[in-house]
PDB file of C-alpha atoms in Angstrom:
ATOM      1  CA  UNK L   1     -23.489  -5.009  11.668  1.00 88.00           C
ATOM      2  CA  UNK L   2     -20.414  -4.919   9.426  1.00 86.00           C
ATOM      3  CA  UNK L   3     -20.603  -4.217   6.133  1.00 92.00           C
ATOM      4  CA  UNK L   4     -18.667  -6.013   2.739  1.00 92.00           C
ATOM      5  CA  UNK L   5     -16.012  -2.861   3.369  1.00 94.00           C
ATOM      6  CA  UNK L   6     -15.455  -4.125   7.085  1.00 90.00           C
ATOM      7  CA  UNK L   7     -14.246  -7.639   5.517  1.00 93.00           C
ATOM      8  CA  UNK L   8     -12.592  -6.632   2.459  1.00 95.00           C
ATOM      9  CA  UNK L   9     -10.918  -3.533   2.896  1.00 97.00           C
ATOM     10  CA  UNK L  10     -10.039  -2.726  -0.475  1.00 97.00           C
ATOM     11  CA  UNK L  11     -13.070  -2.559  -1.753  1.00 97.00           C
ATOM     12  CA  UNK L  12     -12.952   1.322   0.098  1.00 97.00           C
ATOM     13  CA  UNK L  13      -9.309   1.883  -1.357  1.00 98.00           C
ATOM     14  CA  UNK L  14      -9.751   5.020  -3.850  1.00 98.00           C
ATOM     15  CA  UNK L  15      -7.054   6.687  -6.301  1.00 98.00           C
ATOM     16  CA  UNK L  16      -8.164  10.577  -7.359  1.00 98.00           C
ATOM     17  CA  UNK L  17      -6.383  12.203 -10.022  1.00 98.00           C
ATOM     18  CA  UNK L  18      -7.549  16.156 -11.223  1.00 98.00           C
ATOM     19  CA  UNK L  19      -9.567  14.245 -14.044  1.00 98.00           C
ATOM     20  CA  UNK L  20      -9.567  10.325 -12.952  1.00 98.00           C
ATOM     21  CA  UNK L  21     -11.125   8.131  -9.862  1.00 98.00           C
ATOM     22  CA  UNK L  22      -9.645   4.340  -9.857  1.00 98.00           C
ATOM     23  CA  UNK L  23     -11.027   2.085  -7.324  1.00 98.00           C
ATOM     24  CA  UNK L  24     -12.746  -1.662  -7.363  1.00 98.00           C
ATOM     25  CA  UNK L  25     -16.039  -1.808  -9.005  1.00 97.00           C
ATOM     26  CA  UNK L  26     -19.700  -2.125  -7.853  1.00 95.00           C
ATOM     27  CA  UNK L  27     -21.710  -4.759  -9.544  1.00 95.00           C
ATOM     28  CA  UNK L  28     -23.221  -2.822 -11.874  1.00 96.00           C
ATOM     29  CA  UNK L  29     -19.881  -0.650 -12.937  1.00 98.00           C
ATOM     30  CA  UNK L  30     -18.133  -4.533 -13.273  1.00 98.00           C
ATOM     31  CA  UNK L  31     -20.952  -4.576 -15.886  1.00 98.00           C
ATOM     32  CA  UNK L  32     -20.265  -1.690 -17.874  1.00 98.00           C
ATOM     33  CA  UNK L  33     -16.544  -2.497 -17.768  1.00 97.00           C
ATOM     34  CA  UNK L  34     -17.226  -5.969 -19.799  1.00 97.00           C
ATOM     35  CA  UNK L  35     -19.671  -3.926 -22.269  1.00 97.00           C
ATOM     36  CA  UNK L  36     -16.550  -1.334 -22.744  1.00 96.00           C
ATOM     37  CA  UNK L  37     -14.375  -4.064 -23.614  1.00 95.00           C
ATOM     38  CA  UNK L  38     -17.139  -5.445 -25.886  1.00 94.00           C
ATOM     39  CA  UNK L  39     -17.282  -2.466 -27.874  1.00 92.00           C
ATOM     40  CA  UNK L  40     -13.474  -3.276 -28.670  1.00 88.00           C
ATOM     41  CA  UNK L  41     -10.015  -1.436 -27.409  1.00 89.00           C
ATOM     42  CA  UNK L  42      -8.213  -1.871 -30.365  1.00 87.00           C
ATOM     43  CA  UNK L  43      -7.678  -1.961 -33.625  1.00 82.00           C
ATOM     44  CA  UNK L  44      -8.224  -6.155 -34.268  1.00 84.00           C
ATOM     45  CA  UNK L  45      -5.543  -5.738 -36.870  1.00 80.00           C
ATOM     46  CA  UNK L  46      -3.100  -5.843 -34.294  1.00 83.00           C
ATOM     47  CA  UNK L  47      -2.942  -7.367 -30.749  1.00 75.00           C
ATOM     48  CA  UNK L  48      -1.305  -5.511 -27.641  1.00 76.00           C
ATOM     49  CA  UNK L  49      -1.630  -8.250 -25.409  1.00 79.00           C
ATOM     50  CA  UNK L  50       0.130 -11.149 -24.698  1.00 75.00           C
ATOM     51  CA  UNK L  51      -2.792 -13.119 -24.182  1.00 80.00           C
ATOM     52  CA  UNK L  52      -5.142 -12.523 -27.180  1.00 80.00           C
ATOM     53  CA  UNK L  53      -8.506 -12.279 -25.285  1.00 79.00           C
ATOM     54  CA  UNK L  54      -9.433  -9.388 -27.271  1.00 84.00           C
ATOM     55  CA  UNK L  55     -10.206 -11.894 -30.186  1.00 86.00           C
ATOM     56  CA  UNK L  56     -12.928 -13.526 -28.586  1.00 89.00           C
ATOM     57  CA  UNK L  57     -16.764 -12.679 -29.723  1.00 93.00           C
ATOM     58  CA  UNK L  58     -18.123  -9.555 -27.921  1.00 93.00           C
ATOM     59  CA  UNK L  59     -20.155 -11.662 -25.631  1.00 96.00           C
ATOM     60  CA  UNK L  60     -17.093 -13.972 -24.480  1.00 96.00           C
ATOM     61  CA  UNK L  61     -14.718 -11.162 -23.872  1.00 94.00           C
ATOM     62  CA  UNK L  62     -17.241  -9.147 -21.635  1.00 95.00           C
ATOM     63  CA  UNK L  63     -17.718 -12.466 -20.135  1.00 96.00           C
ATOM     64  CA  UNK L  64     -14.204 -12.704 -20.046  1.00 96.00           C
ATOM     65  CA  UNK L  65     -13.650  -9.427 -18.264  1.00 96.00           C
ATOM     66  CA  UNK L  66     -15.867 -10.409 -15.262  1.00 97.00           C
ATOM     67  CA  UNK L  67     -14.161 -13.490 -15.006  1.00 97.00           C
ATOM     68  CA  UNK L  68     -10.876 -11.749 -14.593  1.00 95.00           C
ATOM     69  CA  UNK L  69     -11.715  -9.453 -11.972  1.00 97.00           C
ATOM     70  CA  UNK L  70     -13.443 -12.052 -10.050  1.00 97.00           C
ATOM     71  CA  UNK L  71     -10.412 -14.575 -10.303  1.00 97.00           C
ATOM     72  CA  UNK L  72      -7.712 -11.672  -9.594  1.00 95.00           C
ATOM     73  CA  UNK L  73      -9.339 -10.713  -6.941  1.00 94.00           C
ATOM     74  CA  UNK L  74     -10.621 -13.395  -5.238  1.00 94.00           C
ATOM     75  CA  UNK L  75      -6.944 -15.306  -5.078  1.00 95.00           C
ATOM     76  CA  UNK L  76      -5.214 -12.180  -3.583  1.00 96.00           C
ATOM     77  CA  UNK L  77      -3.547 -12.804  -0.519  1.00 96.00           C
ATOM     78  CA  UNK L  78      -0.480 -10.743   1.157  1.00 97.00           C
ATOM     79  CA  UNK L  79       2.245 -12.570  -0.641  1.00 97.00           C
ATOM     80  CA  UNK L  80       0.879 -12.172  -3.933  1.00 98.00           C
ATOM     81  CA  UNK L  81      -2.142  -9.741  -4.825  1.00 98.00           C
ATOM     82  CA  UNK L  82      -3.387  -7.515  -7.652  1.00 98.00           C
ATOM     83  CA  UNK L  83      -5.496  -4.872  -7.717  1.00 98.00           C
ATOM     84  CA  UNK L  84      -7.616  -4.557 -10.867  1.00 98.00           C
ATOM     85  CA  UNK L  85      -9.076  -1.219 -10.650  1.00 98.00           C
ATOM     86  CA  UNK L  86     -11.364   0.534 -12.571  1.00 98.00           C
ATOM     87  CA  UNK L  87     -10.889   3.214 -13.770  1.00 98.00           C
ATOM     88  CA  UNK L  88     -13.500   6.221 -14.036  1.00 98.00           C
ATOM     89  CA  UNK L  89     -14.076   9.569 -16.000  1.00 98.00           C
ATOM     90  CA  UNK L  90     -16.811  11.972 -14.910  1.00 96.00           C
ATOM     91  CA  UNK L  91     -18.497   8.994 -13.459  1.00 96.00           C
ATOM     92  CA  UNK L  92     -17.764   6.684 -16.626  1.00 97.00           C
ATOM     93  CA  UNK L  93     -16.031   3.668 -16.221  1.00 98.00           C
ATOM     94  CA  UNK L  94     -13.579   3.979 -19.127  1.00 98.00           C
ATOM     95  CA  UNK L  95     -10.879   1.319 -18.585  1.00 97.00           C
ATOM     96  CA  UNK L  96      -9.055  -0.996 -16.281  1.00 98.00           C
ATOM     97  CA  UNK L  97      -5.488  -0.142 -14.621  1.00 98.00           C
ATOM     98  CA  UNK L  98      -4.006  -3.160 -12.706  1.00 98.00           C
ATOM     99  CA  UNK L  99      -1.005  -3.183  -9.887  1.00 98.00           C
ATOM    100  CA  UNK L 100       0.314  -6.144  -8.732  1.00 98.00           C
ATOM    101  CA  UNK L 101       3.288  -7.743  -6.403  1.00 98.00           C
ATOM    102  CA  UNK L 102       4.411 -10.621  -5.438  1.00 97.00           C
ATOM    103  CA  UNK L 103       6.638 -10.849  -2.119  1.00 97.00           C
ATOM    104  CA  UNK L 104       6.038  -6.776  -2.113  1.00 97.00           C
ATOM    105  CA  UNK L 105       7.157  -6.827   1.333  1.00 96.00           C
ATOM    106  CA  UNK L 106      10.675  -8.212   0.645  1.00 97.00           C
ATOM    107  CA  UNK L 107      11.132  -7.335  -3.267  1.00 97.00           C
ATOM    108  CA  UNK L 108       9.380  -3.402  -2.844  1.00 98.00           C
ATOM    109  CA  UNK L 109       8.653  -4.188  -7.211  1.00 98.00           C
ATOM    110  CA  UNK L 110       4.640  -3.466  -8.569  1.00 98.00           C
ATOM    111  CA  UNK L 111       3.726  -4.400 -12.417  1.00 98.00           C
ATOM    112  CA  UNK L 112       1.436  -2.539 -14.183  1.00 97.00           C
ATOM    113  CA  UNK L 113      -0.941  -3.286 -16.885  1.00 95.00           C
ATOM    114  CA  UNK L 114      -3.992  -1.605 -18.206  1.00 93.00           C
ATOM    115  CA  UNK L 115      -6.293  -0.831 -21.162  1.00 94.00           C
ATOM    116  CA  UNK L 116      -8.576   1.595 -22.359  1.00 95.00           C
ATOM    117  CA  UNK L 117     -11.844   1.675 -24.520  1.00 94.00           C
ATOM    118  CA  UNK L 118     -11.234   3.163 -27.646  1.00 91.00           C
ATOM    119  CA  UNK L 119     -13.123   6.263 -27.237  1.00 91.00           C
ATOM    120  CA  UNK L 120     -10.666   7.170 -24.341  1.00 94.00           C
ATOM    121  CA  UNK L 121      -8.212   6.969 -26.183  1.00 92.00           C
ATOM    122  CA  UNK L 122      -5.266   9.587 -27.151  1.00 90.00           C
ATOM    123  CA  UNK L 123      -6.423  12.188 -24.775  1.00 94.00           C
ATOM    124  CA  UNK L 124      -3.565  11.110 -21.730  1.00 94.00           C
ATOM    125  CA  UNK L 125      -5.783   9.164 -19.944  1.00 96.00           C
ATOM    126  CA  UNK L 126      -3.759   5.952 -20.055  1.00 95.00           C
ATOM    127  CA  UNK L 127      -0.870   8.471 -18.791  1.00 96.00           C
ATOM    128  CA  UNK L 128      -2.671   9.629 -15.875  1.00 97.00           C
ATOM    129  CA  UNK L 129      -4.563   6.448 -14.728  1.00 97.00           C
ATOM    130  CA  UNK L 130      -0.998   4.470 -14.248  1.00 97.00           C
ATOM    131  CA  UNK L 131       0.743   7.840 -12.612  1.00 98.00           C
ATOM    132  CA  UNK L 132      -2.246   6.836  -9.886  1.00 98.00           C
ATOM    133  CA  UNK L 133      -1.064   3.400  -9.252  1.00 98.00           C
ATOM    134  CA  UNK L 134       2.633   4.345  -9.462  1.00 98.00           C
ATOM    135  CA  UNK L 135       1.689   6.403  -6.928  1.00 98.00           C
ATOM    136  CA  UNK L 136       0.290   4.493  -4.837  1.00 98.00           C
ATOM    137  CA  UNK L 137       3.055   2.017  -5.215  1.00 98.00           C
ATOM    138  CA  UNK L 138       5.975   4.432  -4.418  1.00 98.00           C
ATOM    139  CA  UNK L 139       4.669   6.994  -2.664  1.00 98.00           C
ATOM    140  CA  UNK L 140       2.030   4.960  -0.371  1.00 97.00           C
ATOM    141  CA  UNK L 141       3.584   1.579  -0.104  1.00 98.00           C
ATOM    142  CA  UNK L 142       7.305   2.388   0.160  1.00 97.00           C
ATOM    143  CA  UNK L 143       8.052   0.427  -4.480  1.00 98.00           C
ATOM    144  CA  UNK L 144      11.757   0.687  -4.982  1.00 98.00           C
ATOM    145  CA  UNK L 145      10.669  -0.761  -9.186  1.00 98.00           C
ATOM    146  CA  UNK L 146       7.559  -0.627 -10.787  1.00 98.00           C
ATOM    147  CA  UNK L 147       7.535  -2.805 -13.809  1.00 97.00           C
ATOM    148  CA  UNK L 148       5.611  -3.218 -17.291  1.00 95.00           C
ATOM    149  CA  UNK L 149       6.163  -4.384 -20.922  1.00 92.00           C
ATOM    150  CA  UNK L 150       4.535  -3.483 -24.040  1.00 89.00           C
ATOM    151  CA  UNK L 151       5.405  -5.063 -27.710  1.00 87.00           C
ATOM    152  CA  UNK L 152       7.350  -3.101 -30.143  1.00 87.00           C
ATOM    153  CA  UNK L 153       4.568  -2.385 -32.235  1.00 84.00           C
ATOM    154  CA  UNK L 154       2.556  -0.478 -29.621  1.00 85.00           C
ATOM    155  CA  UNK L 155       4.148   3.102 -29.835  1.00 85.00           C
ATOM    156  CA  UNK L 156       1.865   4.528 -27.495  1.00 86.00           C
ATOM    157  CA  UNK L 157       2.299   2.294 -24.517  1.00 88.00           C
ATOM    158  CA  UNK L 158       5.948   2.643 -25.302  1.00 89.00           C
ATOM    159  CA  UNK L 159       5.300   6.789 -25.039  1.00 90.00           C
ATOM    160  CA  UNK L 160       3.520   6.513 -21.890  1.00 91.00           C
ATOM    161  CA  UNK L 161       5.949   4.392 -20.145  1.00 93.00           C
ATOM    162  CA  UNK L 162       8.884   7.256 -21.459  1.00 92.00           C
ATOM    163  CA  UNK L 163       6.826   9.672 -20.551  1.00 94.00           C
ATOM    164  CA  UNK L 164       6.737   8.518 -16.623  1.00 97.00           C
ATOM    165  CA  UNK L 165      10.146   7.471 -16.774  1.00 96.00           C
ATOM    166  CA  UNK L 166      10.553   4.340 -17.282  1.00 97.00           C
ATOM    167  CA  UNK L 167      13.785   2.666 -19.087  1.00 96.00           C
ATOM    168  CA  UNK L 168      14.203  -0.284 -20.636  1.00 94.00           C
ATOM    169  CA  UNK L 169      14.860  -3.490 -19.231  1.00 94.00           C
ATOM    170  CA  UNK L 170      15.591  -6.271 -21.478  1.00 94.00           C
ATOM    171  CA  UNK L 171      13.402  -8.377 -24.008  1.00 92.00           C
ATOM    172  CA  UNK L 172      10.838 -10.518 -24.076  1.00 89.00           C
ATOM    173  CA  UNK L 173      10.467 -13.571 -27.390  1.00 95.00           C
ATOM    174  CA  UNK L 174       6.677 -14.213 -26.781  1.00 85.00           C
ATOM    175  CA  UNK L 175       4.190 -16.006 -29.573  1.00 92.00           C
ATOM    176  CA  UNK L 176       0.812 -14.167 -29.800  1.00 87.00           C
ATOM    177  CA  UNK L 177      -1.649 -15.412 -32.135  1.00 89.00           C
ATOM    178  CA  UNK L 178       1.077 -17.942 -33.760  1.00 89.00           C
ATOM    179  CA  UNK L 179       3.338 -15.002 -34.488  1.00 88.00           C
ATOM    180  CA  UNK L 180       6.739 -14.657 -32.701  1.00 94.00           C
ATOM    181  CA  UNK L 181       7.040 -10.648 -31.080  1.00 89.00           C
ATOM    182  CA  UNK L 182       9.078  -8.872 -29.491  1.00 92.00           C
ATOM    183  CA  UNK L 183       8.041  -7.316 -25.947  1.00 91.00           C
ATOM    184  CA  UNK L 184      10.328  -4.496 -24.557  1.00 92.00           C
ATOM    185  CA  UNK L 185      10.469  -4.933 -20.409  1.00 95.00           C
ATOM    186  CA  UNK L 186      10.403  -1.848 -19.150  1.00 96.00           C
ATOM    187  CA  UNK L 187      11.486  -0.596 -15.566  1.00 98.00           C
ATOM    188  CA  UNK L 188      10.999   2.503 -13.364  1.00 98.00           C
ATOM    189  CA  UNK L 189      12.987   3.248 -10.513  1.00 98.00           C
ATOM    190  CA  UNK L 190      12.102   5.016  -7.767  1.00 98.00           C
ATOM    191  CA  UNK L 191      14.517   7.852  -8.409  1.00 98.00           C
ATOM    192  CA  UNK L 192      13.318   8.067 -11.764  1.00 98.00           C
ATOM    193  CA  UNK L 193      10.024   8.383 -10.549  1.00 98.00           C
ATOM    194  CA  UNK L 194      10.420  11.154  -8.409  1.00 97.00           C
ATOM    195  CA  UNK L 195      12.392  12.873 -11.573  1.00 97.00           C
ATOM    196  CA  UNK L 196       9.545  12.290 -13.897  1.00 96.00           C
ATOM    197  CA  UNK L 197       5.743  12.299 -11.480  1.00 94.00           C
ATOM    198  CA  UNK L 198       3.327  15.406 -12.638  1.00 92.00           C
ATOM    199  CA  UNK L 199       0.028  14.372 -11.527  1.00 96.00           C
ATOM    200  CA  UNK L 200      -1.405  14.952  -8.209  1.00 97.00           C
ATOM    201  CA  UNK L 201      -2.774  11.788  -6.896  1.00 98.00           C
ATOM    202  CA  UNK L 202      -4.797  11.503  -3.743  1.00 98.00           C
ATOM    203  CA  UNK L 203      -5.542   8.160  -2.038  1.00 98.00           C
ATOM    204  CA  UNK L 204      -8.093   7.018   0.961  1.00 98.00           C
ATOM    205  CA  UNK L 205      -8.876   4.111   2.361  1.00 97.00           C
ATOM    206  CA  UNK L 206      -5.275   2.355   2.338  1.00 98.00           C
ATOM    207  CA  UNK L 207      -5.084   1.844   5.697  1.00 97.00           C
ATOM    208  CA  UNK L 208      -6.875  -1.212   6.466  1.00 96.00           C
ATOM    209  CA  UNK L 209      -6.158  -3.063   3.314  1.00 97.00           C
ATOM    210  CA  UNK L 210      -2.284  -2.555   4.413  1.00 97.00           C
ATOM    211  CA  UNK L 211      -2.159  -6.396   6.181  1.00 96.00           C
ATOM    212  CA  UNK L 212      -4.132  -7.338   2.822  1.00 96.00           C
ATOM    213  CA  UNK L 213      -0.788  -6.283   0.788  1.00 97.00           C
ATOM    214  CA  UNK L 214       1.483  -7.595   2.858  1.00 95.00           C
ATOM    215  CA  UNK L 215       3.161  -4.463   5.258  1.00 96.00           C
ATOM    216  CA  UNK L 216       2.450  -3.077   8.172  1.00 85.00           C
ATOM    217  CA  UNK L 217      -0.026  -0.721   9.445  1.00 79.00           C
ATOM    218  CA  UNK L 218       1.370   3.174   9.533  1.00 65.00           C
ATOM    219  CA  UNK L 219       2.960   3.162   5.816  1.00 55.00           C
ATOM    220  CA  UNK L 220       0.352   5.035   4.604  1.00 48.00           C
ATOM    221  CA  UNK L 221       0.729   8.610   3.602  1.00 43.00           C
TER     222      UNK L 221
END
């Protein structure tokens, strides 16, 4: 008899980094992801995202967090798919990194976007946990751009984008909470990739969700 796997191959597609695992959550681990983001990811002060669902009651935004994964992944199709892993730290689910493409067959450009519970944070774990899904995306699935964005207040999204080489791209006017900010759109080339990668990544499971991204069977590597 098959099993879930069989069906939906990326539910067996794994990212291993010397101190990180990223893959698609089990019930239970979607469960401690939404009590993570409960406990808060950021100073309320300020708001990193451009959707503010941070600001909703502890019990909505956990909510919220299943409801994300569940929608992301259930509308993913070849021509326009994301990938919200979790992310995982001596068996601790400590965050959420996210790739995603449209047209990734024809345009070869990922985004990235992520976050982190507090606790995780400032210790390069943000660093390392995208350097897995770049990659994936460059190395494994053949990106020519990977792109991202972070507001001009959030100096240390901005430092791990530098650090892995990305440039940037242009501006973004965005209103977040009534407030008009300023998003930086950052880019990372391929070259600039191989200029700036530094963390061993090892990935399984990619071949069979290939047709599930849109490209043919044998890009894996």
């Amino acid at each position: 008899m098959a099993t879930l796997v069989d069906h939906w191959p990326l539910l067996g597609l794994r990212l291993v980094t010397p101190r990180l695992e990223l893959r698609l959550p089990r019930e239970a681990e979607l469960a401690a992801l939404a009590d993570l983001a409960a406990g808060g990811i950021h100073d309320p002060v300020r708001m990193p995202f451009a959707v503010p669902w941070t600001d909703l009651p502890p019990a909505e935004r956990a909510r919220s967090v299943i409801q994300y994964y569940w929608s992301r992944l259930g509308a993913c199709q070849p021509a326009d798919w994301s990938l919200p892993f979790s992310v995982f730290h001596d068996g601790t689910v400590i965050g959420q990194q996210e790739i995603s493409a449209r047209d990734f067959a024809t345009t070869r450009q990922a985004a990235t976007g992520s976050w982190l519970g507090q606790a995780y944070q400032g210790r390069g774990l943000g660093t390392e946990m995208r350097a897995a899904v770049l990659h994936l995306a460059f190395a494994c699935l053949g990106a020519r751009d990977a792109v991202s964005g972070a507001f001009e207040d959030n100096p240390a999204s901005l430092a791990v984008s530098v650090k892995l080489g990305y440039e940037r791209d242009g501006i973004n006017r965005l209103a977040v909470r009534g407030e008009r900010v300023t998003e930086y759109r950052l880019r990372l080339t391929r070259e600039r990739w191989e200029e700036h990668r530094g963390v061993p990544v090892t990935v399984s499971g990619l071949g069979p969700c290939l047709p599930l991204l849109g490209l043919e069977p044998g890009l894996e590597s």
